[in-house]
mmCIF file of C-alpha atoms in Angstrom:
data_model
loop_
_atom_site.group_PDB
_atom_site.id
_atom_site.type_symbol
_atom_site.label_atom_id
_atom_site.label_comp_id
_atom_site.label_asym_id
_atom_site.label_seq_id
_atom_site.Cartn_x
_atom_site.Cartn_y
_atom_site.Cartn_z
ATOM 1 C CA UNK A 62 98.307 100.026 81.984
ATOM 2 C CA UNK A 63 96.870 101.876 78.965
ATOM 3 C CA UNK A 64 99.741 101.597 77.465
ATOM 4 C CA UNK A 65 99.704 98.095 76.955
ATOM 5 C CA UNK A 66 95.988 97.757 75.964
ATOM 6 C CA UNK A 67 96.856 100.744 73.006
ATOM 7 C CA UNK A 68 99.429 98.041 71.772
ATOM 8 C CA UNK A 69 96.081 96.530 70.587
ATOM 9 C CA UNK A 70 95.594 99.423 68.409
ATOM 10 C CA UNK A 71 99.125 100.006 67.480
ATOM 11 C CA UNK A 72 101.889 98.538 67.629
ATOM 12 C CA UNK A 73 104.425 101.554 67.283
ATOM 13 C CA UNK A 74 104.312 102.308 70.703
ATOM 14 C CA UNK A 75 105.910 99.042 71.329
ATOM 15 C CA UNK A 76 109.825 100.737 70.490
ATOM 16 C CA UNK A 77 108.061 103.403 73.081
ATOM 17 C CA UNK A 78 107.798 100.370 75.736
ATOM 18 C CA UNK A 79 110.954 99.265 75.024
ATOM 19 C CA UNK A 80 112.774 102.373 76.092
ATOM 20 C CA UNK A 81 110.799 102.628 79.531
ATOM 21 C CA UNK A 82 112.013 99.025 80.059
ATOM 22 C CA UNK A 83 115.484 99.897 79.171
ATOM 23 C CA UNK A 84 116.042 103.218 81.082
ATOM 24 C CA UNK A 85 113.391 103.270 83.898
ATOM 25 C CA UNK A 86 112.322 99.557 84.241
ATOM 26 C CA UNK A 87 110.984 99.906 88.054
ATOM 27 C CA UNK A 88 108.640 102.387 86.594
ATOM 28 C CA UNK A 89 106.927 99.848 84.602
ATOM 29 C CA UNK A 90 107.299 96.916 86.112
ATOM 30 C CA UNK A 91 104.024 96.619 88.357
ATOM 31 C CA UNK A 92 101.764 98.534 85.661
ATOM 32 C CA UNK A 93 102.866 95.415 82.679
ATOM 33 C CA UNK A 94 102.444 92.701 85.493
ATOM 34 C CA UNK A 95 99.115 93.826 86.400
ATOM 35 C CA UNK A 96 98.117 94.069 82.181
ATOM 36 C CA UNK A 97 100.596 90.937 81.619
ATOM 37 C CA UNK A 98 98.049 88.693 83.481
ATOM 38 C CA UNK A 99 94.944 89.639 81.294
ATOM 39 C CA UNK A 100 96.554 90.328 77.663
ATOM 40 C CA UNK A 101 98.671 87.107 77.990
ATOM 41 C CA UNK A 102 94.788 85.150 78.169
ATOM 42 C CA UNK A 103 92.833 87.703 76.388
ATOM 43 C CA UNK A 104 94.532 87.862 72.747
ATOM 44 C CA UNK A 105 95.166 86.037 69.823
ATOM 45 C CA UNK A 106 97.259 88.204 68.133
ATOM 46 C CA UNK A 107 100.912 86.262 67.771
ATOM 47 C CA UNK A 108 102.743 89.411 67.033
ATOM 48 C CA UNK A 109 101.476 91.055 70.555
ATOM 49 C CA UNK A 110 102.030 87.806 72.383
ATOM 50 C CA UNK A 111 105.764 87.763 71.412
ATOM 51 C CA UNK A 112 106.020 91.679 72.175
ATOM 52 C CA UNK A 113 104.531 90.960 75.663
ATOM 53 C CA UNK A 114 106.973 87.917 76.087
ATOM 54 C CA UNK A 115 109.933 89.838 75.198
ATOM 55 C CA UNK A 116 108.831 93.124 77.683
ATOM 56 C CA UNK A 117 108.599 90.670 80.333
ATOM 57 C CA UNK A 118 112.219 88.319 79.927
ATOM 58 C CA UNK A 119 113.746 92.311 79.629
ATOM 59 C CA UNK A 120 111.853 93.103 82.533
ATOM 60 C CA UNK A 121 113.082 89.971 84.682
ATOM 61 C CA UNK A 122 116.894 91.045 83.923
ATOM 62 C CA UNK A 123 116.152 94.535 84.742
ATOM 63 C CA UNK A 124 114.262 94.128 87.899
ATOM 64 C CA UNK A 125 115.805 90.761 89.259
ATOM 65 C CA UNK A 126 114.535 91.345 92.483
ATOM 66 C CA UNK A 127 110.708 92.527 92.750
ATOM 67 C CA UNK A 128 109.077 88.799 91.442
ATOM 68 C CA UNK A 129 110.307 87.936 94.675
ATOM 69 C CA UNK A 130 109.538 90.921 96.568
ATOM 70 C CA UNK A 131 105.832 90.043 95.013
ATOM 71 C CA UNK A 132 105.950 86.517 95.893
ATOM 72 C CA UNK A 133 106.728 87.361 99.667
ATOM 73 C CA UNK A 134 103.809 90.010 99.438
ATOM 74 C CA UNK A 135 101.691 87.157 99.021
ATOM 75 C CA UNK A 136 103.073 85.337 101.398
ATOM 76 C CA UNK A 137 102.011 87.827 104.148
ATOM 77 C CA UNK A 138 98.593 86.870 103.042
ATOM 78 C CA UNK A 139 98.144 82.968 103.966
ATOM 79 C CA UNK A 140 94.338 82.977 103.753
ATOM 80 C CA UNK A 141 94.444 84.302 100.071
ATOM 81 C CA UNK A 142 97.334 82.006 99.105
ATOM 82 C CA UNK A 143 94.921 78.887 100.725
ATOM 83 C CA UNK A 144 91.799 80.031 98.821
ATOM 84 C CA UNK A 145 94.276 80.379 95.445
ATOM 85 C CA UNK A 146 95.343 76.155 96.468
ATOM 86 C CA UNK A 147 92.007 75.134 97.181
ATOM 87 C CA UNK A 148 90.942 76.343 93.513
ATOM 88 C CA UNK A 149 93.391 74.850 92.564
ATOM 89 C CA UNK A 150 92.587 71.710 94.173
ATOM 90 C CA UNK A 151 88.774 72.003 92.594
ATOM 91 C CA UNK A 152 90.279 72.151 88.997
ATOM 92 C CA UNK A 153 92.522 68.729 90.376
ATOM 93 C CA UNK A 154 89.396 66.762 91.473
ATOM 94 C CA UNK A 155 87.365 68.294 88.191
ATOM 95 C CA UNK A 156 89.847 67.781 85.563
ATOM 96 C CA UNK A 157 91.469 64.712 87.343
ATOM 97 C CA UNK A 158 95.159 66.163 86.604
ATOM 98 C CA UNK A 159 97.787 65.997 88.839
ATOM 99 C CA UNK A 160 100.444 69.115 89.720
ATOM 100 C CA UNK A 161 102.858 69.124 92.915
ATOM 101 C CA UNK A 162 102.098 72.140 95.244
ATOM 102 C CA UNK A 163 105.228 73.088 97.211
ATOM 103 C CA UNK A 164 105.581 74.466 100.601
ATOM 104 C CA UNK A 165 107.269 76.676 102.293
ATOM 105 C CA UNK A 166 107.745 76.025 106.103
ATOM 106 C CA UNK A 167 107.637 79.102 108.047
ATOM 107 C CA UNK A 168 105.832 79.196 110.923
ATOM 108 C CA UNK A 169 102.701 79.673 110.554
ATOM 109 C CA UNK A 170 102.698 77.211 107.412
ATOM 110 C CA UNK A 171 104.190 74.606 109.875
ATOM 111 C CA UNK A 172 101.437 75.175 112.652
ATOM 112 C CA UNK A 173 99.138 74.544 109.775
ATOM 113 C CA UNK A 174 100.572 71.592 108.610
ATOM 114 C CA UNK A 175 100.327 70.206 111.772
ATOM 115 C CA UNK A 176 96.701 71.080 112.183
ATOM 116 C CA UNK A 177 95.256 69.527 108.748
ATOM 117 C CA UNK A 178 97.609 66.820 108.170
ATOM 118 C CA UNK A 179 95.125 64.458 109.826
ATOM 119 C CA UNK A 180 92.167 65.796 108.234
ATOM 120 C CA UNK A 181 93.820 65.645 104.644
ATOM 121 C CA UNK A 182 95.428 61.995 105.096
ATOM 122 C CA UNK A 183 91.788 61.007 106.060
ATOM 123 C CA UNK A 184 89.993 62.617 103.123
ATOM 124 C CA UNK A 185 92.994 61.904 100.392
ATOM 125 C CA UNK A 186 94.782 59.000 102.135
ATOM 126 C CA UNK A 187 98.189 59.687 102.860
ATOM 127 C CA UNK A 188 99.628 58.988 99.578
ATOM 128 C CA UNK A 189 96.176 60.275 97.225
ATOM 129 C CA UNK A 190 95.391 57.263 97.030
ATOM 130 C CA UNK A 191 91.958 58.117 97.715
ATOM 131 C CA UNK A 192 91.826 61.324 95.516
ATOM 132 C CA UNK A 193 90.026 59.833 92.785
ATOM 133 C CA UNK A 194 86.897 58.632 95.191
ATOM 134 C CA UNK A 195 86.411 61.995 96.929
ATOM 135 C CA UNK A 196 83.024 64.270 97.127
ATOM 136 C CA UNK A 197 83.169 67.966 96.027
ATOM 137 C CA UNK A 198 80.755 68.178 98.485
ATOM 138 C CA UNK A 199 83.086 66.287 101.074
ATOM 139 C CA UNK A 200 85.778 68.918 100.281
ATOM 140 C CA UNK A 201 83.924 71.992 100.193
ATOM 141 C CA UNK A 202 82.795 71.458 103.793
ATOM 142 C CA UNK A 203 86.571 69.978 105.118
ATOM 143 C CA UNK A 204 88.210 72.652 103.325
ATOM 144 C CA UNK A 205 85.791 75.620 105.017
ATOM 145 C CA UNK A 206 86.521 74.251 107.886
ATOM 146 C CA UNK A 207 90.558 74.260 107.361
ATOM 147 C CA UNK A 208 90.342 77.691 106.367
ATOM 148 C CA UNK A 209 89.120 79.067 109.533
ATOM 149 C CA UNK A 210 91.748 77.091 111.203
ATOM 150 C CA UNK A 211 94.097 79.102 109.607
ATOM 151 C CA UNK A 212 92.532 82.397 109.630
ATOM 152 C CA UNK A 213 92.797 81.356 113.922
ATOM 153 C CA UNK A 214 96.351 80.834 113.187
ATOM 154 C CA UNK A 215 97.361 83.551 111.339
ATOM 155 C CA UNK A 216 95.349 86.485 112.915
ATOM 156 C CA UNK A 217 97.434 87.471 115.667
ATOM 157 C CA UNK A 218 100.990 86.637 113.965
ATOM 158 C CA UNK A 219 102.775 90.164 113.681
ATOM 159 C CA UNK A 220 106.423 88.695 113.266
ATOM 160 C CA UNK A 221 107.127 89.198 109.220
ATOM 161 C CA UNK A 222 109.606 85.850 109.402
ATOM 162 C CA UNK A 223 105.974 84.245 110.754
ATOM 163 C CA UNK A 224 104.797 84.427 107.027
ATOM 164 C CA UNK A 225 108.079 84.448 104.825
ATOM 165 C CA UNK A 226 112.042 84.065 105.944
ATOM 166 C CA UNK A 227 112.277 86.453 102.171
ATOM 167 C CA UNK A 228 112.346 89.750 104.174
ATOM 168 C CA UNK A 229 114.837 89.095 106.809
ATOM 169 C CA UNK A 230 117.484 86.538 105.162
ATOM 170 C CA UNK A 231 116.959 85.671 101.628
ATOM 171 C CA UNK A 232 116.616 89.740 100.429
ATOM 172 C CA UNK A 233 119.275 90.746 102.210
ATOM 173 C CA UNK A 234 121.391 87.780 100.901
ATOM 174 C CA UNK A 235 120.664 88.779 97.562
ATOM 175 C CA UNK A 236 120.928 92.276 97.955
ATOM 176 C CA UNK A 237 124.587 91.852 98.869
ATOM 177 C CA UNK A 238 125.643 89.104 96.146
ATOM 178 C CA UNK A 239 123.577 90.243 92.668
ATOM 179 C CA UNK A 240 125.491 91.928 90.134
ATOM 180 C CA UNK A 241 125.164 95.861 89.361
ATOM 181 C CA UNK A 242 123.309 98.005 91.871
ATOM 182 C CA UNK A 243 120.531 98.468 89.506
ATOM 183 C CA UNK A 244 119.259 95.268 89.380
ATOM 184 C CA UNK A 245 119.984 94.196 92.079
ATOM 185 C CA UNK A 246 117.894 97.330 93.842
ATOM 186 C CA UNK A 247 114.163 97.607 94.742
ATOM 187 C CA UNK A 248 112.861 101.270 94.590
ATOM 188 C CA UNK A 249 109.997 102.117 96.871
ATOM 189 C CA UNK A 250 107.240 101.943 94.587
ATOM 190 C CA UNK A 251 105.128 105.260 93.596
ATOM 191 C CA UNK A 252 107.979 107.439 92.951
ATOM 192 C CA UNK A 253 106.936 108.176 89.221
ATOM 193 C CA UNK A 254 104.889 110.623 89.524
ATOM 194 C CA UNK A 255 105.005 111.554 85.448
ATOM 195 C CA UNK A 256 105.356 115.185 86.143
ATOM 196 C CA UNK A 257 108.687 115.659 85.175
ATOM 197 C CA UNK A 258 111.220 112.959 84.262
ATOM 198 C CA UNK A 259 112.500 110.433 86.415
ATOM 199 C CA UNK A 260 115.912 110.431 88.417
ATOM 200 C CA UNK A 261 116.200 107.106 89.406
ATOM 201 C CA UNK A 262 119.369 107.574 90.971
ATOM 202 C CA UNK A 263 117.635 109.628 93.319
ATOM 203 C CA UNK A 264 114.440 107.115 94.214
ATOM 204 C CA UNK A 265 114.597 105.967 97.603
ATOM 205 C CA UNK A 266 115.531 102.467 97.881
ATOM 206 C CA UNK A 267 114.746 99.396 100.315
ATOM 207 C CA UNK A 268 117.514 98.371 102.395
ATOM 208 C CA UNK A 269 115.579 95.994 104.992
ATOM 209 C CA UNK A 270 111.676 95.429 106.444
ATOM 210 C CA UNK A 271 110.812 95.407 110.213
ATOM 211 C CA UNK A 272 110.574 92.329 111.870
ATOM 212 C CA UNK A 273 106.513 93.790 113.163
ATOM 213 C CA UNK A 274 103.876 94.212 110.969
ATOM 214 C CA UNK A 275 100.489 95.095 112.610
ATOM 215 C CA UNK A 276 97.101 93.116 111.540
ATOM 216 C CA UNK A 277 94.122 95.021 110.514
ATOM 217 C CA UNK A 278 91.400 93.352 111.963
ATOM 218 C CA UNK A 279 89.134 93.643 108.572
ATOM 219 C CA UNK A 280 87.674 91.337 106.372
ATOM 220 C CA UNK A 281 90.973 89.930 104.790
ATOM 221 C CA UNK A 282 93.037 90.983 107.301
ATOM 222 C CA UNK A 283 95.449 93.818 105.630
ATOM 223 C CA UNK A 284 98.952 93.635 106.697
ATOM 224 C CA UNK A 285 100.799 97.207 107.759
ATOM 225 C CA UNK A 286 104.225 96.980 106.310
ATOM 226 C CA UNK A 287 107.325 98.720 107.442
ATOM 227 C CA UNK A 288 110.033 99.445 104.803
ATOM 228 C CA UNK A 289 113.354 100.375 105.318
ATOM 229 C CA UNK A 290 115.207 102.878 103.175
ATOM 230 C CA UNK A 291 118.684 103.810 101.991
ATOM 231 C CA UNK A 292 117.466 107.105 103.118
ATOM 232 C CA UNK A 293 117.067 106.207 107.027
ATOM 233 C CA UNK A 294 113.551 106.676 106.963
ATOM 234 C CA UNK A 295 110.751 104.335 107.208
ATOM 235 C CA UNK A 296 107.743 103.859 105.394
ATOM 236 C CA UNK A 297 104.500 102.175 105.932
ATOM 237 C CA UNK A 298 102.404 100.431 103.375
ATOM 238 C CA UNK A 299 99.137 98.491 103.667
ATOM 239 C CA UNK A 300 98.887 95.163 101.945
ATOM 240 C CA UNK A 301 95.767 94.234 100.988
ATOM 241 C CA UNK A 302 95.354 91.087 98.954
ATOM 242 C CA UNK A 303 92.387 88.894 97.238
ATOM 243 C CA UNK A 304 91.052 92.014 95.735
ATOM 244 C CA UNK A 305 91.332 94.606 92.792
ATOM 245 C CA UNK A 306 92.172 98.349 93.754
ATOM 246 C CA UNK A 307 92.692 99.632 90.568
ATOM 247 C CA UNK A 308 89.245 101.763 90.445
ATOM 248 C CA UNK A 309 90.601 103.062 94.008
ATOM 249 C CA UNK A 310 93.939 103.816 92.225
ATOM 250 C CA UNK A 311 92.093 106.142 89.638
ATOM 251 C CA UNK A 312 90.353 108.085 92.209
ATOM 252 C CA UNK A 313 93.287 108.908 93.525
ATOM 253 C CA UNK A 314 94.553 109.969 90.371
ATOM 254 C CA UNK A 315 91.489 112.072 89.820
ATOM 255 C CA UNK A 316 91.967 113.692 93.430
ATOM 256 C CA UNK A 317 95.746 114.719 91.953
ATOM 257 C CA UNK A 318 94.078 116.475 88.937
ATOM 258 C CA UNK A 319 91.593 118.324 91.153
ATOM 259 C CA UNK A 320 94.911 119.520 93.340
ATOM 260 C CA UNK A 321 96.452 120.542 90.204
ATOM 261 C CA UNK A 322 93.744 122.869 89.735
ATOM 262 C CA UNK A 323 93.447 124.105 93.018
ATOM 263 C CA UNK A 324 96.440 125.130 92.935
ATOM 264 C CA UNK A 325 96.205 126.806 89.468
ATOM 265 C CA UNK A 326 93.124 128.579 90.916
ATOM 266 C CA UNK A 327 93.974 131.736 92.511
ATOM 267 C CA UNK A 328 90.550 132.261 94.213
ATOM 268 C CA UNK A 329 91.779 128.800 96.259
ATOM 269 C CA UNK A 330 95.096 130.339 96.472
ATOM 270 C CA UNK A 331 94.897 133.360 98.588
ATOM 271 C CA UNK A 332 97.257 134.594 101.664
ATOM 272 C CA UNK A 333 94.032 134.767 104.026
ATOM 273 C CA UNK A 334 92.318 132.009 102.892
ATOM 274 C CA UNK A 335 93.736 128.125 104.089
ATOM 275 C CA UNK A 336 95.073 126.371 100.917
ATOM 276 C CA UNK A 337 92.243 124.334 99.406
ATOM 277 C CA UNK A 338 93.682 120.873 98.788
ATOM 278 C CA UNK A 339 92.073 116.894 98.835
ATOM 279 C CA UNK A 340 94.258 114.682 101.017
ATOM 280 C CA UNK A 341 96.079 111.914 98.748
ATOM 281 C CA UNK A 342 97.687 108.787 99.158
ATOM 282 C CA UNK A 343 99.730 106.328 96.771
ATOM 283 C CA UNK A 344 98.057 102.888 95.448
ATOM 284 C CA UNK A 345 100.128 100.469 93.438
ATOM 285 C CA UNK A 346 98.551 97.476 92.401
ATOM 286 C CA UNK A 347 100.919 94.505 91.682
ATOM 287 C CA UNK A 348 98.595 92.061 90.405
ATOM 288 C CA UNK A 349 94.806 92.065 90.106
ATOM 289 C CA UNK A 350 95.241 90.450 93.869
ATOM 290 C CA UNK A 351 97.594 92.180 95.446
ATOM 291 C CA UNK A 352 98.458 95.856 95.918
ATOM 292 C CA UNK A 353 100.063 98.175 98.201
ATOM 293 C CA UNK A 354 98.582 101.249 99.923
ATOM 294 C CA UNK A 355 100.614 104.395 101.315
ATOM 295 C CA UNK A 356 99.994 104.327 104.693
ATOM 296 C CA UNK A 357 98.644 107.796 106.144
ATOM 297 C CA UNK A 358 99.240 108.397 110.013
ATOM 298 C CA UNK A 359 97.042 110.120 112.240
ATOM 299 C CA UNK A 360 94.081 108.347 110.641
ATOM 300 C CA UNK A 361 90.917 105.797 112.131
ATOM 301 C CA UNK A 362 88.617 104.095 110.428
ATOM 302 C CA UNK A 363 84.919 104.623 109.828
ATOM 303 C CA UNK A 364 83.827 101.932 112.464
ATOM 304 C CA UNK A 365 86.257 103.178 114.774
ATOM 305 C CA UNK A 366 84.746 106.915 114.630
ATOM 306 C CA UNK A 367 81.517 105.270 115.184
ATOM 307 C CA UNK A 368 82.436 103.237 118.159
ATOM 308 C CA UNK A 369 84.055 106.102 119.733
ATOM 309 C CA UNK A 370 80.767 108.339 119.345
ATOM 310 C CA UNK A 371 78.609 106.179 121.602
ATOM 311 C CA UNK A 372 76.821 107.015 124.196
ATOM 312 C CA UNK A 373 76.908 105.692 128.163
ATOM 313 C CA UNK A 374 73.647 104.364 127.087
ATOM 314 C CA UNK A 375 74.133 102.457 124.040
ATOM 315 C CA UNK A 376 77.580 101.190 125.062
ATOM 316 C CA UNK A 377 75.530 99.263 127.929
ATOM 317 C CA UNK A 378 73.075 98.171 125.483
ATOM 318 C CA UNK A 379 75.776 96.831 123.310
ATOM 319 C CA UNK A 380 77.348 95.067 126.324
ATOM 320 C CA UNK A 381 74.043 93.406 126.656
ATOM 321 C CA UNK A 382 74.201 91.654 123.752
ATOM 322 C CA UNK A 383 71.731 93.919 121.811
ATOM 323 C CA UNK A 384 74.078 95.343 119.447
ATOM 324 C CA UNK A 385 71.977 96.923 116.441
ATOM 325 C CA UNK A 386 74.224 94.397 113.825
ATOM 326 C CA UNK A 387 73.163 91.364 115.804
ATOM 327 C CA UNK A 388 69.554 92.420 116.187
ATOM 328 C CA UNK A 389 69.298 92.937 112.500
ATOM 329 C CA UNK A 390 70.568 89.034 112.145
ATOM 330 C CA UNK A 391 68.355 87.316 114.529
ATOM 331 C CA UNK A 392 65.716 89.371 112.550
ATOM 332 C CA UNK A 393 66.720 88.263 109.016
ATOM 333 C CA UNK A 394 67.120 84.994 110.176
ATOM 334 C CA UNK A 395 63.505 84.271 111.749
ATOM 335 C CA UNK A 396 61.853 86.092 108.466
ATOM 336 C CA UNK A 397 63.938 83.075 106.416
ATOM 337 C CA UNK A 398 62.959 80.593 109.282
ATOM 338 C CA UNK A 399 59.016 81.629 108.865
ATOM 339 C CA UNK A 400 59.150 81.972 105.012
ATOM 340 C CA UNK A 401 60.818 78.545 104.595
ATOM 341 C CA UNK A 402 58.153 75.895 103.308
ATOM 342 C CA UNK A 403 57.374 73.440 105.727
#
């Protein structure tokens, strides 16, 4: 990424760029999306505009493949993609413009469909015709209320062809029928490590995704990915999406320096002593929404440690209905009650 913001400063890195692009193009190709989306906005400069422009049409030939392996990333993410249309849909009723939002009908965009089409006819009409008459305030509230429909929907899908047909039919189609195998490959991502140059004819490379992908039961709901490789093997990545990761990216980056120097140090290096290292794992944002997380086995969360350290004792209390989180609520929520001005 600093790469790209340095073009501000000069532009003879640019030649620089271009070679990357030419001879290792999957090692730059989520690092320029990611800056692509805020230089594109954020300059004026013509010069740097058209040098952007022409990184990303060479980047497109080079790496036909991963827009679409991003667009079916998002697609695992159906609550992010709804919030993303009903901005969209703001900007519609606040601008008054008019764009056509395509669907795709996979499942669990069909079960939706089904769900709000009464709701939407009702508040649009069932040809707009009532778009021009509608309350912010109207949609605000109906929209809320379609959202959690969907988060119902969606949070116990763990079929990938649920969210996008892309991994099962339409990659494999298109890995079989593009032209020369490297463009027509996707690498696993994270495999330039910039400690020694790059053998891309050695990177492992996807050959397929398992039909299961497992539901984290957070916030946004992060998707566990399984990918396939040319190797046999398979690896698992988290999907998160609707946030940025980048800062968690660096610290990761800083915990690689610090291993560096461990192992530099001989006092951390010595036969009796256990090797002194920080335990690492790879984050590749693709977008300032969406990134992927190397999945590290063997490994529970912070509220599941917690949960499992009860006691007898507060277990029953919790069972009760007296757990400490909802305590704290019906607290907050009679302060506001009493404050409020009557």
């Amino acid at each position: 990424n600093k790469i790209f913001l340095l073009l501000f400063l000069s532009l003879k890195l640019y030649p620089l760029i271009e070679q990357i692009v030419k001879f290792y193009p999957q090692s730059i190709v989520y690092p320029f999306k990611l800056s692509y989306e805020t230089l594109q906005y954020s300059t004026n400069d013509s010069t740097l505009k058209h040098n952007l422009e022409i990184i990303r049409q060479k980047l497109d030939r080079h790496t036909l493949l991963v827009n679409e392996f991003i667009q079916a990333l998002n697609q695992l993410n159906p609550q992010h993609e709804y919030e993303n249309w009903c901005k969209e849909l703001y900007q519609l009723l606040t601008n008054d413009h008019q764009r056509l939002i395509k669907s795709r009908l996979t499942s669990i965009r069909f079960q939706f469909k089904n769900t709000i089409e009464k709701d939407l006819d009702n508040l649009f009409g069932k040809q707009g015709e009532l778009f021009s008459t509608v309350l912010l305030t109207d949609v605000k509230t109906i929209l809320t209320n379609l959202g959690t429909k969907l988060k119902s929907i969606a949070h116990d899908k763990t079929n990938i062809n649920d969210y996008s047909t892309w991994f099962s039919l339409t990659f494999q189609q298109q890995h079989r029928i593009l032209g020369t195998p490297s463009i027509r490959e996707i690498e696993i991502p994270g495999q330039y490590t910039s400690k020694k140059k790059p053998l891309p004819e050695h990177h492992i490379k996807i050959v397929g995704f398992d039909e299961k992908i497992l539901v984290l039961q957070s916030l946004r709901l992060p998707k566990r990915l399984t990918i396939c490789e040319h190797d046999e093997n398979d690896y698992r990545f988290l999907l998160k999406s609707g946030e940025d990761i980048r800062k968690d990216q660096r610290i990761q980056a800083l915990f690689s320096i610090m291993n560096d120097l461990y192992d530099n140090e001989p006092n951390c290096n010595q036969s009796n002593l256990a090797h002194i290292t920080v335990q690492t794992y790879k984050v590749i944002p693709m977008s300032t929404k969406l990134s992927i997380i190397e999945w590290l086995d063997n490994t529970r969360s912070l509220k599941e440690l917690i949960e499992t350290s009860y006691t007898q004792a507060e277990n029953d209390i919790i069972s009760q209905g007296q757990h400490p989180r909802k305590l704290y609520q019906d607290y907050v929520t009679n302060e506001f009650q009493k404050a409020k001005p009557t």
